[in-house]
mmCIF file with all atom_site columns, C-alpha atoms and ligand atoms in Angstrom:
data_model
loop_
_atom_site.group_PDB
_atom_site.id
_atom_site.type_symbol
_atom_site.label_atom_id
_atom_site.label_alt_id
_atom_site.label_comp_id
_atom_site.label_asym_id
_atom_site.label_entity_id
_atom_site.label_seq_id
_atom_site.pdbx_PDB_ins_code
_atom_site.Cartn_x
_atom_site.Cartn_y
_atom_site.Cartn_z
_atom_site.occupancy
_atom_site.B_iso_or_equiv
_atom_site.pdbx_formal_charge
_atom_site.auth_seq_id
_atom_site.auth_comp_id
_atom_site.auth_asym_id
_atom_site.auth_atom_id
_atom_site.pdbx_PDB_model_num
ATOM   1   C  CA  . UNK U 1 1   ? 0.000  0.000  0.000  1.00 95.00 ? 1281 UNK U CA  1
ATOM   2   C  CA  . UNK U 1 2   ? 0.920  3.500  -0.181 1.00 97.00 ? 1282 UNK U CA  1
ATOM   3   C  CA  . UNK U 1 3   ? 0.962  6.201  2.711  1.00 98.00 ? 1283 UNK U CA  1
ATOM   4   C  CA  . UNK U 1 4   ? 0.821  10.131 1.854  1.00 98.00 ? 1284 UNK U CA  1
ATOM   5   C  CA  . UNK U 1 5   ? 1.856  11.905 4.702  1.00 98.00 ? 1285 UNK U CA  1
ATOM   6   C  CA  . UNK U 1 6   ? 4.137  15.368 5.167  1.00 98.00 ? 1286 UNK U CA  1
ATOM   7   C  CA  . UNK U 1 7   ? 7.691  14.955 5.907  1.00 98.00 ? 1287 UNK U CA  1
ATOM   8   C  CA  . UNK U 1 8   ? 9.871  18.128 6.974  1.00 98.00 ? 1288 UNK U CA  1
ATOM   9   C  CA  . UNK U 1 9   ? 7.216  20.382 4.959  1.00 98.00 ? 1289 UNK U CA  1
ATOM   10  C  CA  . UNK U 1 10  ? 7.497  18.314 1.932  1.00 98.00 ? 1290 UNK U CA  1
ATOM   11  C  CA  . UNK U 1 11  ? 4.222  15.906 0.361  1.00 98.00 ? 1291 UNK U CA  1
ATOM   12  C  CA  . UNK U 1 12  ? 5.663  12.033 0.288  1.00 98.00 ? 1292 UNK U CA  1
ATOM   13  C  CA  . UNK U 1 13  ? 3.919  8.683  -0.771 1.00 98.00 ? 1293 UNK U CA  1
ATOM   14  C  CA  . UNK U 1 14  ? 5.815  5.826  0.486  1.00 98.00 ? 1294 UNK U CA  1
ATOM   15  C  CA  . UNK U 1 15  ? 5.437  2.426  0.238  1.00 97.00 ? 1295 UNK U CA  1
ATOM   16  C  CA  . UNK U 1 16  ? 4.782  0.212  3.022  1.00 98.00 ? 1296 UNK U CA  1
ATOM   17  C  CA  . UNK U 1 17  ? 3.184  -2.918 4.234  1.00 96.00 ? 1297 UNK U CA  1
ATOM   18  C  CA  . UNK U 1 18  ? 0.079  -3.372 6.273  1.00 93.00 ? 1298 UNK U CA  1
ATOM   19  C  CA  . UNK U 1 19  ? 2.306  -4.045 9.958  1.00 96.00 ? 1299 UNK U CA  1
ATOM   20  C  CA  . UNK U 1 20  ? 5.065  -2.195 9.097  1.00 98.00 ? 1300 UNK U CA  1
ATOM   21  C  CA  . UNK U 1 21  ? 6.192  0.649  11.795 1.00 98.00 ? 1301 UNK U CA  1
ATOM   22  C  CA  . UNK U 1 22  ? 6.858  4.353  10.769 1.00 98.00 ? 1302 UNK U CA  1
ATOM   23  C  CA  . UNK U 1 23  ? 10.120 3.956  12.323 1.00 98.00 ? 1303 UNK U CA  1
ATOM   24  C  CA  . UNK U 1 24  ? 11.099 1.151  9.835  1.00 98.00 ? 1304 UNK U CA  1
ATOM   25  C  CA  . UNK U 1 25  ? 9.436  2.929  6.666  1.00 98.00 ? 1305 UNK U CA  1
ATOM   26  C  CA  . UNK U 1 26  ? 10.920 6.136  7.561  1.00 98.00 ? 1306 UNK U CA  1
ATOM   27  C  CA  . UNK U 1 27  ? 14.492 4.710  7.634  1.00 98.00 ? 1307 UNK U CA  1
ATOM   28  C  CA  . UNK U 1 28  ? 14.001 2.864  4.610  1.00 98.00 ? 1308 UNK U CA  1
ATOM   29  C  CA  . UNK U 1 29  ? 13.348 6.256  2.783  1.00 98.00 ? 1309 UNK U CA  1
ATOM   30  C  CA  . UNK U 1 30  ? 16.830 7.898  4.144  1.00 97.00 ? 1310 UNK U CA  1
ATOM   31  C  CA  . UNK U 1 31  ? 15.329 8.992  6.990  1.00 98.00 ? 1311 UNK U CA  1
ATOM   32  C  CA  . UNK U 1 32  ? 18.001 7.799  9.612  1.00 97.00 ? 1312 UNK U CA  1
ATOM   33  C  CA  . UNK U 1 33  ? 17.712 10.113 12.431 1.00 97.00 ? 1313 UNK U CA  1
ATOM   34  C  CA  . UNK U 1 34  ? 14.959 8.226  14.027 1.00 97.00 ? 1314 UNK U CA  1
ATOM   35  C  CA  . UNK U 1 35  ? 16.754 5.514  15.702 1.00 97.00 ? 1315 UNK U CA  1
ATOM   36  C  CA  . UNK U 1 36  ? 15.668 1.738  16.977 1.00 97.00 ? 1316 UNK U CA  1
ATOM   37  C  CA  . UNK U 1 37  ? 16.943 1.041  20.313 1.00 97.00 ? 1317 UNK U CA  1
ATOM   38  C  CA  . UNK U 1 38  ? 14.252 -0.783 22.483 1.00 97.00 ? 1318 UNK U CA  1
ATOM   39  C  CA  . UNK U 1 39  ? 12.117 -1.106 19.999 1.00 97.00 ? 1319 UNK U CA  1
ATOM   40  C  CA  . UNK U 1 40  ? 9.374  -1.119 22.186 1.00 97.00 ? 1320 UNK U CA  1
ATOM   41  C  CA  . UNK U 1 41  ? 8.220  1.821  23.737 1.00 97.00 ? 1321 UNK U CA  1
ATOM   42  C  CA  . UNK U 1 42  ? 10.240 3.074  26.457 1.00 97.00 ? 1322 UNK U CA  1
ATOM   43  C  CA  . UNK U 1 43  ? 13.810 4.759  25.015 1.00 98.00 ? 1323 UNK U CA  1
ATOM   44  C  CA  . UNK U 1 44  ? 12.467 7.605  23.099 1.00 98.00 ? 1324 UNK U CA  1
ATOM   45  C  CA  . UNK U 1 45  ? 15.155 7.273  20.658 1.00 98.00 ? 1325 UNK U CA  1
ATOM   46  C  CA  . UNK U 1 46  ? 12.680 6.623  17.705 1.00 98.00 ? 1326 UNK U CA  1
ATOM   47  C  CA  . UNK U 1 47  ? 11.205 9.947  18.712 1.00 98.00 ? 1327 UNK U CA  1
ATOM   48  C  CA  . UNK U 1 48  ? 9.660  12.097 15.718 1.00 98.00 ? 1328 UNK U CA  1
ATOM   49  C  CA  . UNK U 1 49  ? 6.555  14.320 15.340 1.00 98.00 ? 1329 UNK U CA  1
ATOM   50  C  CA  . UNK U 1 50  ? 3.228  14.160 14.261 1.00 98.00 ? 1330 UNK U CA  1
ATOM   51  C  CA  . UNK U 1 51  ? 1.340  17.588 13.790 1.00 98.00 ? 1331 UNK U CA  1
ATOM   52  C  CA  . UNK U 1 52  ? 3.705  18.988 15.972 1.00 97.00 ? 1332 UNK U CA  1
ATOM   53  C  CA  . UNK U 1 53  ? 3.676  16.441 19.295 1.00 97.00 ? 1333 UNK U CA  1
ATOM   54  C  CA  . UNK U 1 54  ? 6.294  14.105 19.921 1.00 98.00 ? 1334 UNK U CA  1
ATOM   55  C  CA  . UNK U 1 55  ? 5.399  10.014 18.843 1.00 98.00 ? 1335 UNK U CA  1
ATOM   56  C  CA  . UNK U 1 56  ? 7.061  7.005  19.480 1.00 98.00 ? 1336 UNK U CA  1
ATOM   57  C  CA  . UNK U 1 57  ? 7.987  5.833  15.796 1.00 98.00 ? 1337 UNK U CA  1
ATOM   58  C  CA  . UNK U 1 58  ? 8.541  2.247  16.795 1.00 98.00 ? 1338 UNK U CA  1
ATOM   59  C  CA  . UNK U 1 59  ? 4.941  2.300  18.406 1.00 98.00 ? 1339 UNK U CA  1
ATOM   60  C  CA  . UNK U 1 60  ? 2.995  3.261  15.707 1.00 98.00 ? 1340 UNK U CA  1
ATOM   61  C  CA  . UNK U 1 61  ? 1.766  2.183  12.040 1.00 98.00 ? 1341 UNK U CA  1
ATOM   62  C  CA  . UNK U 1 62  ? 3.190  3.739  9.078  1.00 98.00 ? 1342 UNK U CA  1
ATOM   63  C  CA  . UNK U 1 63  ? -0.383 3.486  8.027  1.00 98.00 ? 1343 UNK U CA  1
ATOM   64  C  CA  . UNK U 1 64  ? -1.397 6.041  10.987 1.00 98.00 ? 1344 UNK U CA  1
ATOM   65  C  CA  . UNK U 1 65  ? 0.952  8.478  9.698  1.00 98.00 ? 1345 UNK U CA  1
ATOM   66  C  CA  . UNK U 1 66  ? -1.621 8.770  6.326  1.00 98.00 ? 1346 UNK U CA  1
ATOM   67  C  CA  . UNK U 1 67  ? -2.799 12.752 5.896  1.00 98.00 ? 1347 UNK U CA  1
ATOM   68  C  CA  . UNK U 1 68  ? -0.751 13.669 8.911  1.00 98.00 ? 1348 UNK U CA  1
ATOM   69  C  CA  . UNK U 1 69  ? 2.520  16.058 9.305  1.00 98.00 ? 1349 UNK U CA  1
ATOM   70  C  CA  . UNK U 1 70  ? 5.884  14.446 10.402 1.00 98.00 ? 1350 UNK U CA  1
ATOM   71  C  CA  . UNK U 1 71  ? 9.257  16.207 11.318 1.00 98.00 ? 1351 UNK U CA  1
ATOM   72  C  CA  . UNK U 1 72  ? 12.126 14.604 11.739 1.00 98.00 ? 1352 UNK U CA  1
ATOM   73  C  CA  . UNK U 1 73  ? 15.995 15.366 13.162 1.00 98.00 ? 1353 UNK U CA  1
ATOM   74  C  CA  . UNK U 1 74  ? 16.408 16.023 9.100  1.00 98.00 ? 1354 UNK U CA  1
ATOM   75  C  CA  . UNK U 1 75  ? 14.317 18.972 8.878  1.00 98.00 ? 1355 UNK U CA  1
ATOM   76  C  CA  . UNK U 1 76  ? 16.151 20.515 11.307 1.00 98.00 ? 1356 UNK U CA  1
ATOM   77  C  CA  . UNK U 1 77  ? 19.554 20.550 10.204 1.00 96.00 ? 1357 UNK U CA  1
ATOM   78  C  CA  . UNK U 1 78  ? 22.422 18.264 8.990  1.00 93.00 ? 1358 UNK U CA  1
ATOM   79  C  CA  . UNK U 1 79  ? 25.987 17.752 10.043 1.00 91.00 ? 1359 UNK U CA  1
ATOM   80  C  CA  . UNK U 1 80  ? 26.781 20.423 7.696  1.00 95.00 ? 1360 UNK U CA  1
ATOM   81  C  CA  . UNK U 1 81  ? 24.195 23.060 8.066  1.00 96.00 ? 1361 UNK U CA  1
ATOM   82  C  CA  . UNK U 1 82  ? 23.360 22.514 11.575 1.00 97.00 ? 1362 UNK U CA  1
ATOM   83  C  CA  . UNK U 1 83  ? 20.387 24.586 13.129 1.00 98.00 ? 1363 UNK U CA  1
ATOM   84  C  CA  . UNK U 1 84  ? 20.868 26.469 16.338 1.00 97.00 ? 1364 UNK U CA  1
ATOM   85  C  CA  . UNK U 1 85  ? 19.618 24.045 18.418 1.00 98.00 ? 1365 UNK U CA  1
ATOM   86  C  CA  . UNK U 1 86  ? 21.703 21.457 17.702 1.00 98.00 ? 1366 UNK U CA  1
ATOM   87  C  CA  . UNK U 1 87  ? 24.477 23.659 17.248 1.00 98.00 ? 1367 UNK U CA  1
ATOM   88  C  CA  . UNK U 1 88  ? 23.988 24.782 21.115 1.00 98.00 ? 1368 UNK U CA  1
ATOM   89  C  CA  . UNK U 1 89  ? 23.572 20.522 22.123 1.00 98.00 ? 1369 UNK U CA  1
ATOM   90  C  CA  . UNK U 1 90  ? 26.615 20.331 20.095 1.00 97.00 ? 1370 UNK U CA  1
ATOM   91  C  CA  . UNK U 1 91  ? 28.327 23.387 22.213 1.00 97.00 ? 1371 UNK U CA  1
ATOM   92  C  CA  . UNK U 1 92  ? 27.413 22.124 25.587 1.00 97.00 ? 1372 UNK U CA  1
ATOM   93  C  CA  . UNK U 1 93  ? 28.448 18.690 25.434 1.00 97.00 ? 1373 UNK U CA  1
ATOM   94  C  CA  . UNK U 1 94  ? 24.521 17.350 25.555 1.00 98.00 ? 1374 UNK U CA  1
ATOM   95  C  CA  . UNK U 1 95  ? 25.624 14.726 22.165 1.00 97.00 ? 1375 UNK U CA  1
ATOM   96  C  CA  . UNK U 1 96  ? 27.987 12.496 23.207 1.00 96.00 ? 1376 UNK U CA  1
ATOM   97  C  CA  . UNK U 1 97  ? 27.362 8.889  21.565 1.00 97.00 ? 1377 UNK U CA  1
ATOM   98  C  CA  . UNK U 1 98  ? 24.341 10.636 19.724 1.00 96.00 ? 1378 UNK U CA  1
ATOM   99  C  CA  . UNK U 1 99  ? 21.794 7.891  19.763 1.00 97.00 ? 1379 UNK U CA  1
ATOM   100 C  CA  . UNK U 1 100 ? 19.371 9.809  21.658 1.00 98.00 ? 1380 UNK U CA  1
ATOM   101 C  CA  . UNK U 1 101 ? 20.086 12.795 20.227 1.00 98.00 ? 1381 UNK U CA  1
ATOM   102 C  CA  . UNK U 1 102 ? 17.801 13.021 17.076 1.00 98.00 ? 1382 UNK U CA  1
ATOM   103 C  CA  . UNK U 1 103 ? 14.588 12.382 20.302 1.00 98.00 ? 1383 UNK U CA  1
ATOM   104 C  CA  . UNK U 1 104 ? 15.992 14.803 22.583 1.00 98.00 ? 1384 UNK U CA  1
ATOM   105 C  CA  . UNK U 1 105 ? 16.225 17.315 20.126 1.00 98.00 ? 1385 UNK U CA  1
ATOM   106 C  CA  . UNK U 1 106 ? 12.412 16.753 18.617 1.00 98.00 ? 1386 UNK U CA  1
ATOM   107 C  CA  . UNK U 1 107 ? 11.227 16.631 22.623 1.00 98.00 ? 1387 UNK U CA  1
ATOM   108 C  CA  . UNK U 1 108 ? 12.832 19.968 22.807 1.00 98.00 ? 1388 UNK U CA  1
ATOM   109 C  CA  . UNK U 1 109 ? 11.394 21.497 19.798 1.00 98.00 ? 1389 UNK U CA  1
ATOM   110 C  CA  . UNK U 1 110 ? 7.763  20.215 20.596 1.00 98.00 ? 1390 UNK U CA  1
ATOM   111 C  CA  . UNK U 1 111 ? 7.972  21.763 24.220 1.00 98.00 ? 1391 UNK U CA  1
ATOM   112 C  CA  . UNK U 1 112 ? 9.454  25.175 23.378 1.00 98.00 ? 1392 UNK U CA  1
ATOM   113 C  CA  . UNK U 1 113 ? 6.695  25.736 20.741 1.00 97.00 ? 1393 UNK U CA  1
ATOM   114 C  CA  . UNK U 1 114 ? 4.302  25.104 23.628 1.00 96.00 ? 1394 UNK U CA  1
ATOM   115 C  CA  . UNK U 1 115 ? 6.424  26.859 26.060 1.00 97.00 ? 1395 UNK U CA  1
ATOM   116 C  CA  . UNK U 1 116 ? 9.181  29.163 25.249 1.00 96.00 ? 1396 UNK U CA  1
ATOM   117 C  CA  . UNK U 1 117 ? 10.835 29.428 28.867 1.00 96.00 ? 1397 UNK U CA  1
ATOM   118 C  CA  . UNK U 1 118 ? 10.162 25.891 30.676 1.00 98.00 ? 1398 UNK U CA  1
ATOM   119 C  CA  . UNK U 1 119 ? 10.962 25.873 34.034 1.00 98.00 ? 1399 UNK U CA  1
ATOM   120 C  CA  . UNK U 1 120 ? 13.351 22.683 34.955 1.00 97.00 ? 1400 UNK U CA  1
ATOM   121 C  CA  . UNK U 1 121 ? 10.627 20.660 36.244 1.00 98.00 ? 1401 UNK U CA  1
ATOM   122 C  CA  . UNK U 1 122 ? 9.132  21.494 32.778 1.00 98.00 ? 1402 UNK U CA  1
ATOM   123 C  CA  . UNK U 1 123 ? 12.042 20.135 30.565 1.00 98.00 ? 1403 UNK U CA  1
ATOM   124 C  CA  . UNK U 1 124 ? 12.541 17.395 32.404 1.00 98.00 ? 1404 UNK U CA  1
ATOM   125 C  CA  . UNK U 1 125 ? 8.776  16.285 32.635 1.00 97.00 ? 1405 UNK U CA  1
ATOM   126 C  CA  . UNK U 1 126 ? 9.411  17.019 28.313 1.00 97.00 ? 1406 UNK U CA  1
ATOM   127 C  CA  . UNK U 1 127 ? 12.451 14.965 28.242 1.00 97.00 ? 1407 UNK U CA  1
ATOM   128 C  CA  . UNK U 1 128 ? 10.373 12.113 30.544 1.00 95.00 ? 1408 UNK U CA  1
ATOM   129 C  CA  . UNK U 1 129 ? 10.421 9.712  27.660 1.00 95.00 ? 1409 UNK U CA  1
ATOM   130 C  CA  . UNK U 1 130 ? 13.981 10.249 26.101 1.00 98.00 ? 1410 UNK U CA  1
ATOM   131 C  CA  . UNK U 1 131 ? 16.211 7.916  27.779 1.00 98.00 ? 1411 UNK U CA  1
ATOM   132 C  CA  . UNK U 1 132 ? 20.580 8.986  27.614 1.00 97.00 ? 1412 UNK U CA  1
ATOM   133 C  CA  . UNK U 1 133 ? 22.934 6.494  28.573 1.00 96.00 ? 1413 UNK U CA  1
ATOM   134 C  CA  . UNK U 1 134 ? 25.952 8.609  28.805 1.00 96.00 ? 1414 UNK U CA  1
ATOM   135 C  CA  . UNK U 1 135 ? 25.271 12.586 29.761 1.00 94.00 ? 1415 UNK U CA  1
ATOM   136 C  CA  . UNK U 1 136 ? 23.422 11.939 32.916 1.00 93.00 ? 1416 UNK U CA  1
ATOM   137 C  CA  . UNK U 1 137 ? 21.114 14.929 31.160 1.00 96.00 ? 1417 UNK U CA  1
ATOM   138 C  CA  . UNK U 1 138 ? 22.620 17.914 33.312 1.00 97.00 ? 1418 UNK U CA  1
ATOM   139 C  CA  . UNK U 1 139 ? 24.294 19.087 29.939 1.00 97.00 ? 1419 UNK U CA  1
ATOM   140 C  CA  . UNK U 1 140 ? 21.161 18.366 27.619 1.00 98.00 ? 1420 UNK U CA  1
ATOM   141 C  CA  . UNK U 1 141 ? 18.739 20.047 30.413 1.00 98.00 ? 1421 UNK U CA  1
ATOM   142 C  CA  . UNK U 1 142 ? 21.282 23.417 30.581 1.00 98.00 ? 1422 UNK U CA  1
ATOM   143 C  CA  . UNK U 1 143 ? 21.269 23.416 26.348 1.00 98.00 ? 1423 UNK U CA  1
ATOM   144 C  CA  . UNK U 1 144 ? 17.556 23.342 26.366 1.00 98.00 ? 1424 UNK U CA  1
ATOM   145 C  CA  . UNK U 1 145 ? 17.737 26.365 28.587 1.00 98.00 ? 1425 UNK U CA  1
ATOM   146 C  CA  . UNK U 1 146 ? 20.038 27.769 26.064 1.00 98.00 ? 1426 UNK U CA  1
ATOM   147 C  CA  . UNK U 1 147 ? 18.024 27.503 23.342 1.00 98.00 ? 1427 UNK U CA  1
ATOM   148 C  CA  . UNK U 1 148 ? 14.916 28.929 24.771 1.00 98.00 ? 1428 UNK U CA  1
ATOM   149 C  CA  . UNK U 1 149 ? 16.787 31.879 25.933 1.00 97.00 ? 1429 UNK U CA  1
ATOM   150 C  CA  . UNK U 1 150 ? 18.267 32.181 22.261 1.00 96.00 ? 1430 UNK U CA  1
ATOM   151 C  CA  . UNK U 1 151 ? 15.045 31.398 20.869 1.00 94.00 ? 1431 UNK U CA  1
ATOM   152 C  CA  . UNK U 1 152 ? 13.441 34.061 22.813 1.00 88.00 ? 1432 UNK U CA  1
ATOM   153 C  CA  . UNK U 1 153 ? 16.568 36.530 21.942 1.00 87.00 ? 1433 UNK U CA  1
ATOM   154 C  CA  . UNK U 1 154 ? 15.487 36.630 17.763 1.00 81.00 ? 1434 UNK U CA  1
HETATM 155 S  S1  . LIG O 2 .   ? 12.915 2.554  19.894 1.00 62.85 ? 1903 LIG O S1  1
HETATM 156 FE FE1 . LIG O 2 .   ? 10.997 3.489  20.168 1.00 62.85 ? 1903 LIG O FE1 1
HETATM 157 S  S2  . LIG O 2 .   ? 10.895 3.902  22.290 1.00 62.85 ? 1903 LIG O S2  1
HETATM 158 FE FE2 . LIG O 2 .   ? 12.762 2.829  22.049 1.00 62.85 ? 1903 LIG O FE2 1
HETATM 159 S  S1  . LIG O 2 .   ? 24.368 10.879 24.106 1.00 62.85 ? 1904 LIG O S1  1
HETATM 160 FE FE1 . LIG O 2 .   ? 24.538 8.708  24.183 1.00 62.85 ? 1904 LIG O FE1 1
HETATM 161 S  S2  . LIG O 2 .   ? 22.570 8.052  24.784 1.00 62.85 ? 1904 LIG O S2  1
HETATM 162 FE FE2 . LIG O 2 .   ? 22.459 10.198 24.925 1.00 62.85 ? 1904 LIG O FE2 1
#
């Protein structure tokens, strides 16, 4: 079957099978930001949105992506033309292996469009799902605070 949906502002059809997850389909079409790690519902790593709020790729059916909007880590920026966000993650040390990057970054998007100065508690209720094995999230929660403060700078 085919699924239409919006990817990073752009109309896409892609092919997929009845069962197969949005996480899968979307790496199979070069999107590679959205990362497997559990698999099942508890790392955040295969973090992306839909209309705007954060979803668990590996969780849900590429089919229930059909007519909907989805962002991923590519719309934001690439290695070479990084956006300010990630250029700030980059500048506090919040990336370190990476693997959770691509999620954290899409958490943090979704909550400053809802909230452009989050309180602690706030970013790390947003970050609840997004599991990091290696920066103990001290750095990633002060370059959240970063952005929003640059974000509310422009
Ligand atoms: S891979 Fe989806 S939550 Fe872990
Ligand atoms: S930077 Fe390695 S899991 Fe977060």
């Amino acid at each position: 079957m085919q699924v239409n949906m919006i990817i990073n502002g752009e109309p896409k059809t892609l092919e997929a099978e009845a069962g197969d997850l949005l996480l899968d389909v979307l790496r199979r079409n070069g999107y590679k930001g959205a990362k497997k790690g559990c698999g099942h519902g508890t790392c955040g790593a295969c973090t992306v949105l839909m209309d705007g709020r954060p979803i668990l790729s590996c969780m849900t059916f590429a089919a229930q992506a059909e007519g909907h909007e989805i962002f991923t880590v590519e719309g934001l920026g690439s290695v070479n033309e990084p956006s300010e966000m990630q250029k700030i993650f980059v500048n506090n040390g919040a990336v370190q292996c990476g693997y959770c990057t691509p999620g954290m970054l899409l958490a943090t998007k979704a909550l400053l469009e809802t909230n452009s100065d989050p309180t602690e508690e706030e970013i790390k209720r947003a970050l609840d799902g997004n599991l990091c094995r290696c920066t103990g999230y001290v750095k990633i929660i002060k370059a959240i605070k970063e952005v929003a403060a640059a974000q509310k700078s422009h």
